[in-house]
PDB file of C-alpha atoms in Angstrom:
ATOM      1  CA  SER A  30      -6.994  -8.355 -12.506  1.00  0.00           C
ATOM      2  CA  TYR A  31      -6.080 -11.046 -10.010  1.00  0.00           C
ATOM      3  CA  GLU A  32      -6.563 -11.547  -6.314  1.00  0.00           C
ATOM      4  CA  LEU A  33      -4.293 -12.305  -3.397  1.00  0.00           C
ATOM      5  CA  THR A  34      -5.974 -14.218  -0.593  1.00  0.00           C
ATOM      6  CA  GLN A  35      -4.968 -14.057   3.054  1.00  0.00           C
ATOM      7  CA  PRO A  36      -6.612 -15.484   6.189  1.00  0.00           C
ATOM      8  CA  PRO A  37      -8.681 -12.785   7.901  1.00  0.00           C
ATOM      9  CA  SER A  38      -7.087 -13.326  11.285  1.00  0.00           C
ATOM     10  CA  VAL A  39      -4.315 -15.090  13.142  1.00  0.00           C
ATOM     11  CA  SER A  40      -4.071 -15.270  16.924  1.00  0.00           C
ATOM     12  CA  VAL A  41      -0.865 -16.115  18.718  1.00  0.00           C
ATOM     13  CA  SER A  42       0.525 -16.013  22.248  1.00  0.00           C
ATOM     14  CA  PRO A  43       3.611 -13.932  23.013  1.00  0.00           C
ATOM     15  CA  GLY A  44       6.781 -15.805  22.153  1.00  0.00           C
ATOM     16  CA  GLN A  45       5.030 -18.155  19.774  1.00  0.00           C
ATOM     17  CA  THR A  46       5.213 -18.186  15.969  1.00  0.00           C
ATOM     18  CA  ALA A  47       2.692 -16.544  13.669  1.00  0.00           C
ATOM     19  CA  ARG A  48       2.420 -17.620  10.051  1.00  0.00           C
ATOM     20  CA  ILE A  49       0.443 -15.617   7.513  1.00  0.00           C
ATOM     21  CA  THR A  50      -0.154 -16.991   4.050  1.00  0.00           C
ATOM     22  CA  CYS A  51      -0.817 -15.161   0.809  1.00  0.00           C
ATOM     23  CA  SER A  52      -2.133 -17.154  -2.124  1.00  0.00           C
ATOM     24  CA  GLY A  53      -2.533 -16.184  -5.746  1.00  0.00           C
ATOM     25  CA  ASP A  54      -2.403 -17.897  -9.109  1.00  0.00           C
ATOM     26  CA  THR A  55       0.401 -15.680 -10.391  1.00  0.00           C
ATOM     27  CA  LEU A  56       2.672 -15.752  -7.351  1.00  0.00           C
ATOM     28  CA  SER A  57       4.921 -18.473  -8.727  1.00  0.00           C
ATOM     29  CA  ARG A  58       6.272 -15.884 -11.173  1.00  0.00           C
ATOM     30  CA  GLN A  59       5.978 -12.658  -9.187  1.00  0.00           C
ATOM     31  CA  PHE A  60       7.695 -11.266  -6.144  1.00  0.00           C
ATOM     32  CA  VAL A  61       5.636 -10.602  -3.039  1.00  0.00           C
ATOM     33  CA  PHE A  62       6.087  -7.814  -0.535  1.00  0.00           C
ATOM     34  CA  TRP A  63       4.720  -7.660   3.008  1.00  0.00           C
ATOM     35  CA  TYR A  64       3.564  -4.587   4.918  1.00  0.00           C
ATOM     36  CA  GLN A  65       2.690  -4.110   8.564  1.00  0.00           C
ATOM     37  CA  LYS A  66      -0.198  -1.706   9.106  1.00  0.00           C
ATOM     38  CA  LYS A  67      -0.989  -0.314  12.534  1.00  0.00           C
ATOM     39  CA  SER A  68      -3.992   1.873  13.199  1.00  0.00           C
ATOM     40  CA  GLY A  69      -3.261   5.512  12.485  1.00  0.00           C
ATOM     41  CA  GLN A  70       0.098   4.756  10.910  1.00  0.00           C
ATOM     42  CA  ALA A  71       1.349   4.377   7.372  1.00  0.00           C
ATOM     43  CA  PRO A  72       2.139   0.855   6.162  1.00  0.00           C
ATOM     44  CA  LEU A  73       5.671  -0.344   6.883  1.00  0.00           C
ATOM     45  CA  LEU A  74       7.505  -2.715   4.562  1.00  0.00           C
ATOM     46  CA  VAL A  75       8.714  -5.744   6.524  1.00  0.00           C
ATOM     47  CA  ILE A  76       9.666  -8.166   3.723  1.00  0.00           C
ATOM     48  CA  TYR A  77      10.508  -7.516   0.075  1.00  0.00           C
ATOM     49  CA  LYS A  78      11.043  -9.839  -2.864  1.00  0.00           C
ATOM     50  CA  ASP A  79       9.518 -12.795  -0.992  1.00  0.00           C
ATOM     51  CA  THR A  80      12.317 -13.294   1.530  1.00  0.00           C
ATOM     52  CA  GLN A  81      14.392 -10.138   1.980  1.00  0.00           C
ATOM     53  CA  ARG A  82      14.207  -8.112   5.170  1.00  0.00           C
ATOM     54  CA  PRO A  83      14.726  -4.337   4.959  1.00  0.00           C
ATOM     55  CA  SER A  84      17.230  -2.654   7.167  1.00  0.00           C
ATOM     56  CA  GLY A  85      15.812  -1.995  10.618  1.00  0.00           C
ATOM     57  CA  ILE A  86      13.224  -4.777  10.537  1.00  0.00           C
ATOM     58  CA  PRO A  87      13.718  -7.291  13.379  1.00  0.00           C
ATOM     59  CA  GLU A  88      15.098 -10.713  12.480  1.00  0.00           C
ATOM     60  CA  ARG A  89      11.949 -12.369  13.818  1.00  0.00           C
ATOM     61  CA  PHE A  90      10.257 -11.369  10.552  1.00  0.00           C
ATOM     62  CA  SER A  91      10.963 -13.742   7.673  1.00  0.00           C
ATOM     63  CA  GLY A  92       9.403 -14.710   4.377  1.00  0.00           C
ATOM     64  CA  SER A  93       9.221 -17.852   2.285  1.00  0.00           C
ATOM     65  CA  SER A  94       7.677 -18.923  -0.974  1.00  0.00           C
ATOM     66  CA  SER A  95       6.375 -22.173  -2.390  1.00  0.00           C
ATOM     67  CA  GLY A  96       4.548 -22.293  -5.685  1.00  0.00           C
ATOM     68  CA  THR A  97       1.557 -19.993  -5.575  1.00  0.00           C
ATOM     69  CA  THR A  98       1.695 -19.396  -1.826  1.00  0.00           C
ATOM     70  CA  VAL A  99       4.025 -17.119   0.080  1.00  0.00           C
ATOM     71  CA  THR A 100       4.280 -16.986   3.852  1.00  0.00           C
ATOM     72  CA  LEU A 101       5.235 -14.298   6.329  1.00  0.00           C
ATOM     73  CA  THR A 102       6.534 -15.788   9.568  1.00  0.00           C
ATOM     74  CA  ILE A 103       6.910 -13.877  12.798  1.00  0.00           C
ATOM     75  CA  SER A 104       8.993 -15.898  15.236  1.00  0.00           C
ATOM     76  CA  GLY A 105       8.855 -15.100  18.913  1.00  0.00           C
ATOM     77  CA  VAL A 106       5.887 -12.765  18.506  1.00  0.00           C
ATOM     78  CA  GLN A 107       5.875  -9.655  20.665  1.00  0.00           C
ATOM     79  CA  ALA A 108       2.960  -7.489  21.713  1.00  0.00           C
ATOM     80  CA  GLU A 109       4.171  -4.730  19.377  1.00  0.00           C
ATOM     81  CA  ASP A 110       3.655  -7.054  16.402  1.00  0.00           C
ATOM     82  CA  GLU A 111      -0.109  -6.823  16.759  1.00  0.00           C
ATOM     83  CA  ALA A 112      -1.224  -5.221  13.500  1.00  0.00           C
ATOM     84  CA  GLU A 113      -2.728  -5.896  10.121  1.00  0.00           C
ATOM     85  CA  TYR A 114      -0.426  -7.455   7.559  1.00  0.00           C
ATOM     86  CA  TYR A 115      -0.834  -7.148   3.803  1.00  0.00           C
ATOM     87  CA  CYS A 116       0.920  -8.916   0.977  1.00  0.00           C
ATOM     88  CA  GLN A 117       1.352  -7.112  -2.332  1.00  0.00           C
ATOM     89  CA  SER A 118       2.575  -7.904  -5.820  1.00  0.00           C
ATOM     90  CA  ALA A 119       2.980  -6.164  -9.140  1.00  0.00           C
ATOM     91  CA  ASP A 120       2.120  -7.799 -12.413  1.00  0.00           C
ATOM     92  CA  SER A 121       3.271  -7.488 -15.998  1.00  0.00           C
ATOM     93  CA  THR A 122       0.373  -5.190 -16.868  1.00  0.00           C
ATOM     94  CA  ASP A 123       1.869  -2.455 -14.694  1.00  0.00           C
ATOM     95  CA  THR A 124      -0.731  -2.810 -11.965  1.00  0.00           C
ATOM     96  CA  TYR A 125      -0.440  -3.461  -8.252  1.00  0.00           C
ATOM     97  CA  VAL A 126      -2.535  -5.699  -6.044  1.00  0.00           C
ATOM     98  CA  PHE A 127      -2.757  -5.981  -2.279  1.00  0.00           C
ATOM     99  CA  GLY A 128      -3.840  -9.059  -0.413  1.00  0.00           C
ATOM    100  CA  THR A 129      -7.049  -9.107   1.572  1.00  0.00           C
ATOM    101  CA  GLY A 130      -5.181  -8.482   4.818  1.00  0.00           C
ATOM    102  CA  THR A 131      -4.641 -10.463   8.014  1.00  0.00           C
ATOM    103  CA  LYS A 132      -5.250  -9.165  11.504  1.00  0.00           C
ATOM    104  CA  VAL A 133      -2.640 -10.537  13.896  1.00  0.00           C
ATOM    105  CA  THR A 134      -3.786 -10.610  17.493  1.00  0.00           C
ATOM    106  CA  VAL A 135      -1.306 -11.214  20.285  1.00  0.00           C
ATOM    107  CA  LEU A 136      -3.157 -12.954  23.085  1.00  0.00           C
TER     108      LEU A 136
ATOM    109  CA  GLN B  26      15.318  10.935   3.993  1.00  0.00           C
ATOM    110  CA  VAL B  27      12.311  10.863   1.702  1.00  0.00           C
ATOM    111  CA  GLN B  28       9.130  12.285   3.202  1.00  0.00           C
ATOM    112  CA  LEU B  29       5.637  12.476   1.778  1.00  0.00           C
ATOM    113  CA  GLN B  30       2.742  14.514   3.136  1.00  0.00           C
ATOM    114  CA  GLU B  31      -0.828  14.375   1.881  1.00  0.00           C
ATOM    115  CA  SER B  32      -3.050  17.433   2.054  1.00  0.00           C
ATOM    116  CA  GLY B  33      -6.476  18.504   0.877  1.00  0.00           C
ATOM    117  CA  PRO B  34     -10.110  18.785   1.935  1.00  0.00           C
ATOM    118  CA  ARG B  35     -11.200  16.213   4.508  1.00  0.00           C
ATOM    119  CA  LEU B  36     -14.864  16.460   3.598  1.00  0.00           C
ATOM    120  CA  VAL B  37     -16.230  16.212   0.066  1.00  0.00           C
ATOM    121  CA  LYS B  38     -19.855  16.220  -0.998  1.00  0.00           C
ATOM    122  CA  SER B  39     -21.291  13.347  -2.939  1.00  0.00           C
ATOM    123  CA  SER B  40     -21.033  13.724  -6.757  1.00  0.00           C
ATOM    124  CA  GLU B  41     -18.245  16.315  -6.423  1.00  0.00           C
ATOM    125  CA  THR B  42     -14.503  15.942  -7.030  1.00  0.00           C
ATOM    126  CA  LEU B  43     -11.967  14.772  -4.472  1.00  0.00           C
ATOM    127  CA  SER B  44      -8.597  16.497  -4.801  1.00  0.00           C
ATOM    128  CA  LEU B  45      -5.488  15.641  -2.815  1.00  0.00           C
ATOM    129  CA  THR B  46      -1.884  16.739  -3.032  1.00  0.00           C
ATOM    130  CA  CYS B  47       1.212  14.844  -1.947  1.00  0.00           C
ATOM    131  CA  THR B  48       4.191  17.056  -1.197  1.00  0.00           C
ATOM    132  CA  VAL B  49       7.478  15.201  -1.535  1.00  0.00           C
ATOM    133  CA  SER B  50      10.761  16.140   0.111  1.00  0.00           C
ATOM    134  CA  GLY B  51      14.100  14.384  -0.133  1.00  0.00           C
ATOM    135  CA  ALA B  52      13.474  13.172  -3.685  1.00  0.00           C
ATOM    136  CA  SER B  53      12.658  14.632  -7.062  1.00  0.00           C
ATOM    137  CA  ILE B  54       9.270  13.516  -8.308  1.00  0.00           C
ATOM    138  CA  SER B  55      10.514  13.557 -11.889  1.00  0.00           C
ATOM    139  CA  SER B  56      13.101  10.890 -11.039  1.00  0.00           C
ATOM    140  CA  ASP B  57      10.784   8.302  -9.503  1.00  0.00           C
ATOM    141  CA  SER B  58       7.319   6.788  -9.756  1.00  0.00           C
ATOM    142  CA  TRP B  59       4.504   7.640  -7.380  1.00  0.00           C
ATOM    143  CA  SER B  60       1.278   5.977  -6.421  1.00  0.00           C
ATOM    144  CA  TRP B  61      -1.968   6.679  -4.641  1.00  0.00           C
ATOM    145  CA  ILE B  62      -3.424   3.966  -2.427  1.00  0.00           C
ATOM    146  CA  ARG B  63      -6.514   4.054  -0.254  1.00  0.00           C
ATOM    147  CA  GLN B  64      -8.031   2.161   2.662  1.00  0.00           C
ATOM    148  CA  PRO B  65     -11.795   2.420   3.183  1.00  0.00           C
ATOM    149  CA  PRO B  66     -12.973   2.054   6.787  1.00  0.00           C
ATOM    150  CA  GLY B  67     -12.836  -1.585   7.860  1.00  0.00           C
ATOM    151  CA  GLU B  68     -11.362  -2.669   4.546  1.00  0.00           C
ATOM    152  CA  GLY B  69      -7.964  -3.428   3.083  1.00  0.00           C
ATOM    153  CA  LEU B  70      -5.505  -1.453   1.013  1.00  0.00           C
ATOM    154  CA  LYS B  71      -6.476  -0.684  -2.586  1.00  0.00           C
ATOM    155  CA  TRP B  72      -4.148   0.574  -5.304  1.00  0.00           C
ATOM    156  CA  ILE B  73      -5.661   3.575  -7.111  1.00  0.00           C
ATOM    157  CA  GLY B  74      -3.040   4.299  -9.724  1.00  0.00           C
ATOM    158  CA  HIS B  75       0.467   5.593 -10.321  1.00  0.00           C
ATOM    159  CA  ILE B  76       2.470   8.059 -12.324  1.00  0.00           C
ATOM    160  CA  TYR B  77       5.988   7.848 -13.674  1.00  0.00           C
ATOM    161  CA  GLY B  78       8.391  10.739 -13.450  1.00  0.00           C
ATOM    162  CA  SER B  79       7.828  11.157 -17.186  1.00  0.00           C
ATOM    163  CA  GLY B  80       4.160  11.843 -16.513  1.00  0.00           C
ATOM    164  CA  SER B  81       2.697   8.661 -17.945  1.00  0.00           C
ATOM    165  CA  THR B  82       0.069   7.009 -15.789  1.00  0.00           C
ATOM    166  CA  ASN B  83      -1.751   3.774 -15.118  1.00  0.00           C
ATOM    167  CA  TYR B  84      -4.946   3.421 -13.128  1.00  0.00           C
ATOM    168  CA  ASN B  85      -6.930   0.725 -11.389  1.00  0.00           C
ATOM    169  CA  PRO B  86      -9.530  -0.368 -13.973  1.00  0.00           C
ATOM    170  CA  SER B  87     -12.258  -0.097 -11.333  1.00  0.00           C
ATOM    171  CA  LEU B  88     -11.591   3.655 -11.058  1.00  0.00           C
ATOM    172  CA  ASN B  89     -10.109   4.385 -14.471  1.00  0.00           C
ATOM    173  CA  SER B  90     -12.824   6.667 -15.760  1.00  0.00           C
ATOM    174  CA  ARG B  91     -12.882   8.843 -12.629  1.00  0.00           C
ATOM    175  CA  VAL B  92      -9.248   9.194 -11.585  1.00  0.00           C
ATOM    176  CA  THR B  93      -6.428  11.461 -12.685  1.00  0.00           C
ATOM    177  CA  ILE B  94      -2.924  11.553 -11.207  1.00  0.00           C
ATOM    178  CA  SER B  95      -0.565  14.354 -12.184  1.00  0.00           C
ATOM    179  CA  LEU B  96       2.783  15.927 -11.334  1.00  0.00           C
ATOM    180  CA  ASP B  97       3.701  19.508 -10.487  1.00  0.00           C
ATOM    181  CA  THR B  98       7.466  19.490 -10.768  1.00  0.00           C
ATOM    182  CA  SER B  99       7.775  23.155  -9.789  1.00  0.00           C
ATOM    183  CA  LYS B 100       6.343  22.316  -6.375  1.00  0.00           C
ATOM    184  CA  ASN B 101       7.537  18.690  -6.222  1.00  0.00           C
ATOM    185  CA  GLN B 102       3.961  17.550  -5.713  1.00  0.00           C
ATOM    186  CA  VAL B 103       1.866  14.628  -6.897  1.00  0.00           C
ATOM    187  CA  SER B 104      -1.859  15.196  -7.196  1.00  0.00           C
ATOM    188  CA  LEU B 105      -4.932  12.987  -7.186  1.00  0.00           C
ATOM    189  CA  ARG B 106      -8.335  13.876  -8.601  1.00  0.00           C
ATOM    190  CA  LEU B 107     -11.308  11.577  -8.242  1.00  0.00           C
ATOM    191  CA  THR B 108     -14.548  12.722  -9.818  1.00  0.00           C
ATOM    192  CA  SER B 109     -18.188  11.914  -9.062  1.00  0.00           C
ATOM    193  CA  VAL B 110     -17.444  10.606  -5.589  1.00  0.00           C
ATOM    194  CA  THR B 111     -19.860   8.567  -3.510  1.00  0.00           C
ATOM    195  CA  ALA B 112     -19.826   7.282   0.045  1.00  0.00           C
ATOM    196  CA  ALA B 113     -17.824   4.302  -1.221  1.00  0.00           C
ATOM    197  CA  ASP B 114     -14.901   6.665  -1.833  1.00  0.00           C
ATOM    198  CA  THR B 115     -14.639   7.493   1.868  1.00  0.00           C
ATOM    199  CA  ALA B 116     -11.185   6.269   2.839  1.00  0.00           C
ATOM    200  CA  ILE B 117      -7.749   7.105   4.110  1.00  0.00           C
ATOM    201  CA  TYR B 118      -5.741   8.130   1.061  1.00  0.00           C
ATOM    202  CA  TYR B 119      -1.998   7.490   0.975  1.00  0.00           C
ATOM    203  CA  CYS B 120       0.652   8.560  -1.460  1.00  0.00           C
ATOM    204  CA  ALA B 121       3.701   6.344  -1.795  1.00  0.00           C
ATOM    205  CA  ARG B 122       6.898   6.079  -3.787  1.00  0.00           C
ATOM    206  CA  ILE B 123       7.328   3.053  -5.990  1.00  0.00           C
ATOM    207  CA  ARG B 124      10.645   1.250  -5.769  1.00  0.00           C
ATOM    208  CA  GLY B 125      11.971  -0.793  -8.662  1.00  0.00           C
ATOM    209  CA  GLY B 126       8.561  -0.823 -10.261  1.00  0.00           C
ATOM    210  CA  LEU B 127       7.568  -3.468  -7.756  1.00  0.00           C
ATOM    211  CA  TRP B 128       6.860  -2.162  -4.243  1.00  0.00           C
ATOM    212  CA  PHE B 129       6.200   0.910  -2.128  1.00  0.00           C
ATOM    213  CA  ASP B 130       9.101   2.033   0.015  1.00  0.00           C
ATOM    214  CA  TYR B 131       8.038   5.428   1.382  1.00  0.00           C
ATOM    215  CA  TRP B 132       4.513   6.367   2.387  1.00  0.00           C
ATOM    216  CA  GLY B 133       2.772   9.471   3.581  1.00  0.00           C
ATOM    217  CA  GLN B 134       0.877   9.411   6.853  1.00  0.00           C
ATOM    218  CA  GLY B 135      -2.442   9.331   5.036  1.00  0.00           C
ATOM    219  CA  SER B 136      -5.372  11.679   4.731  1.00  0.00           C
ATOM    220  CA  LEU B 137      -8.879  10.663   5.767  1.00  0.00           C
ATOM    221  CA  VAL B 138     -11.429  11.908   3.263  1.00  0.00           C
ATOM    222  CA  THR B 139     -15.106  11.570   4.051  1.00  0.00           C
ATOM    223  CA  VAL B 140     -17.772  11.827   1.374  1.00  0.00           C
ATOM    224  CA  SER B 141     -20.984  13.304   2.703  1.00  0.00           C
ATOM    225  CA  SER B 142     -24.422  13.331   1.185  1.00  0.00           C
TER     226      SER B 142
END
């Protein structure tokens, strides 16, 4: 199996921009999906297929990809964005992997 | 609207079998693929395995010998069995629907299962 590496934490002031990276050797040929996870709640998909935003997700959430690193960007961070964020991919062996997770703290 | 709800014992003794059920509404389990995912306390999300609507399965190699996922189409339920549990299996267990074979679009609220000695 493979691993997806994320920074353990990101701290940002309200209104600023938070960037969360997800790195993995296979990401140049796989889509990545991002989930927001708040305590006591189920994960919520915020970005799919690297850059697509599901209906109902605020425009301040965006995704980008470059080589083996994908990035989730939250522009104009709000207090409600404080959560854990996980990247996820699926590989050709029919298995799924989640990133190590990033705790976003809004100062 | 697709809804998933996990149910089952919240406390399991060490070395025994953990059994959870995911009741699905708003979708037919035989038409989609379903997964179990867990989050141990203080840790990240871990994929356990999944099952296709046909009944074929694939499991995380780290759990392969202990895990079984099955379908009950008469009740529209997806089940998880994990044998020989230890404290390391204490986690919140989620069921989720797989979309396009790539990601998880609907999740249950999760069920905290504690393994006691």
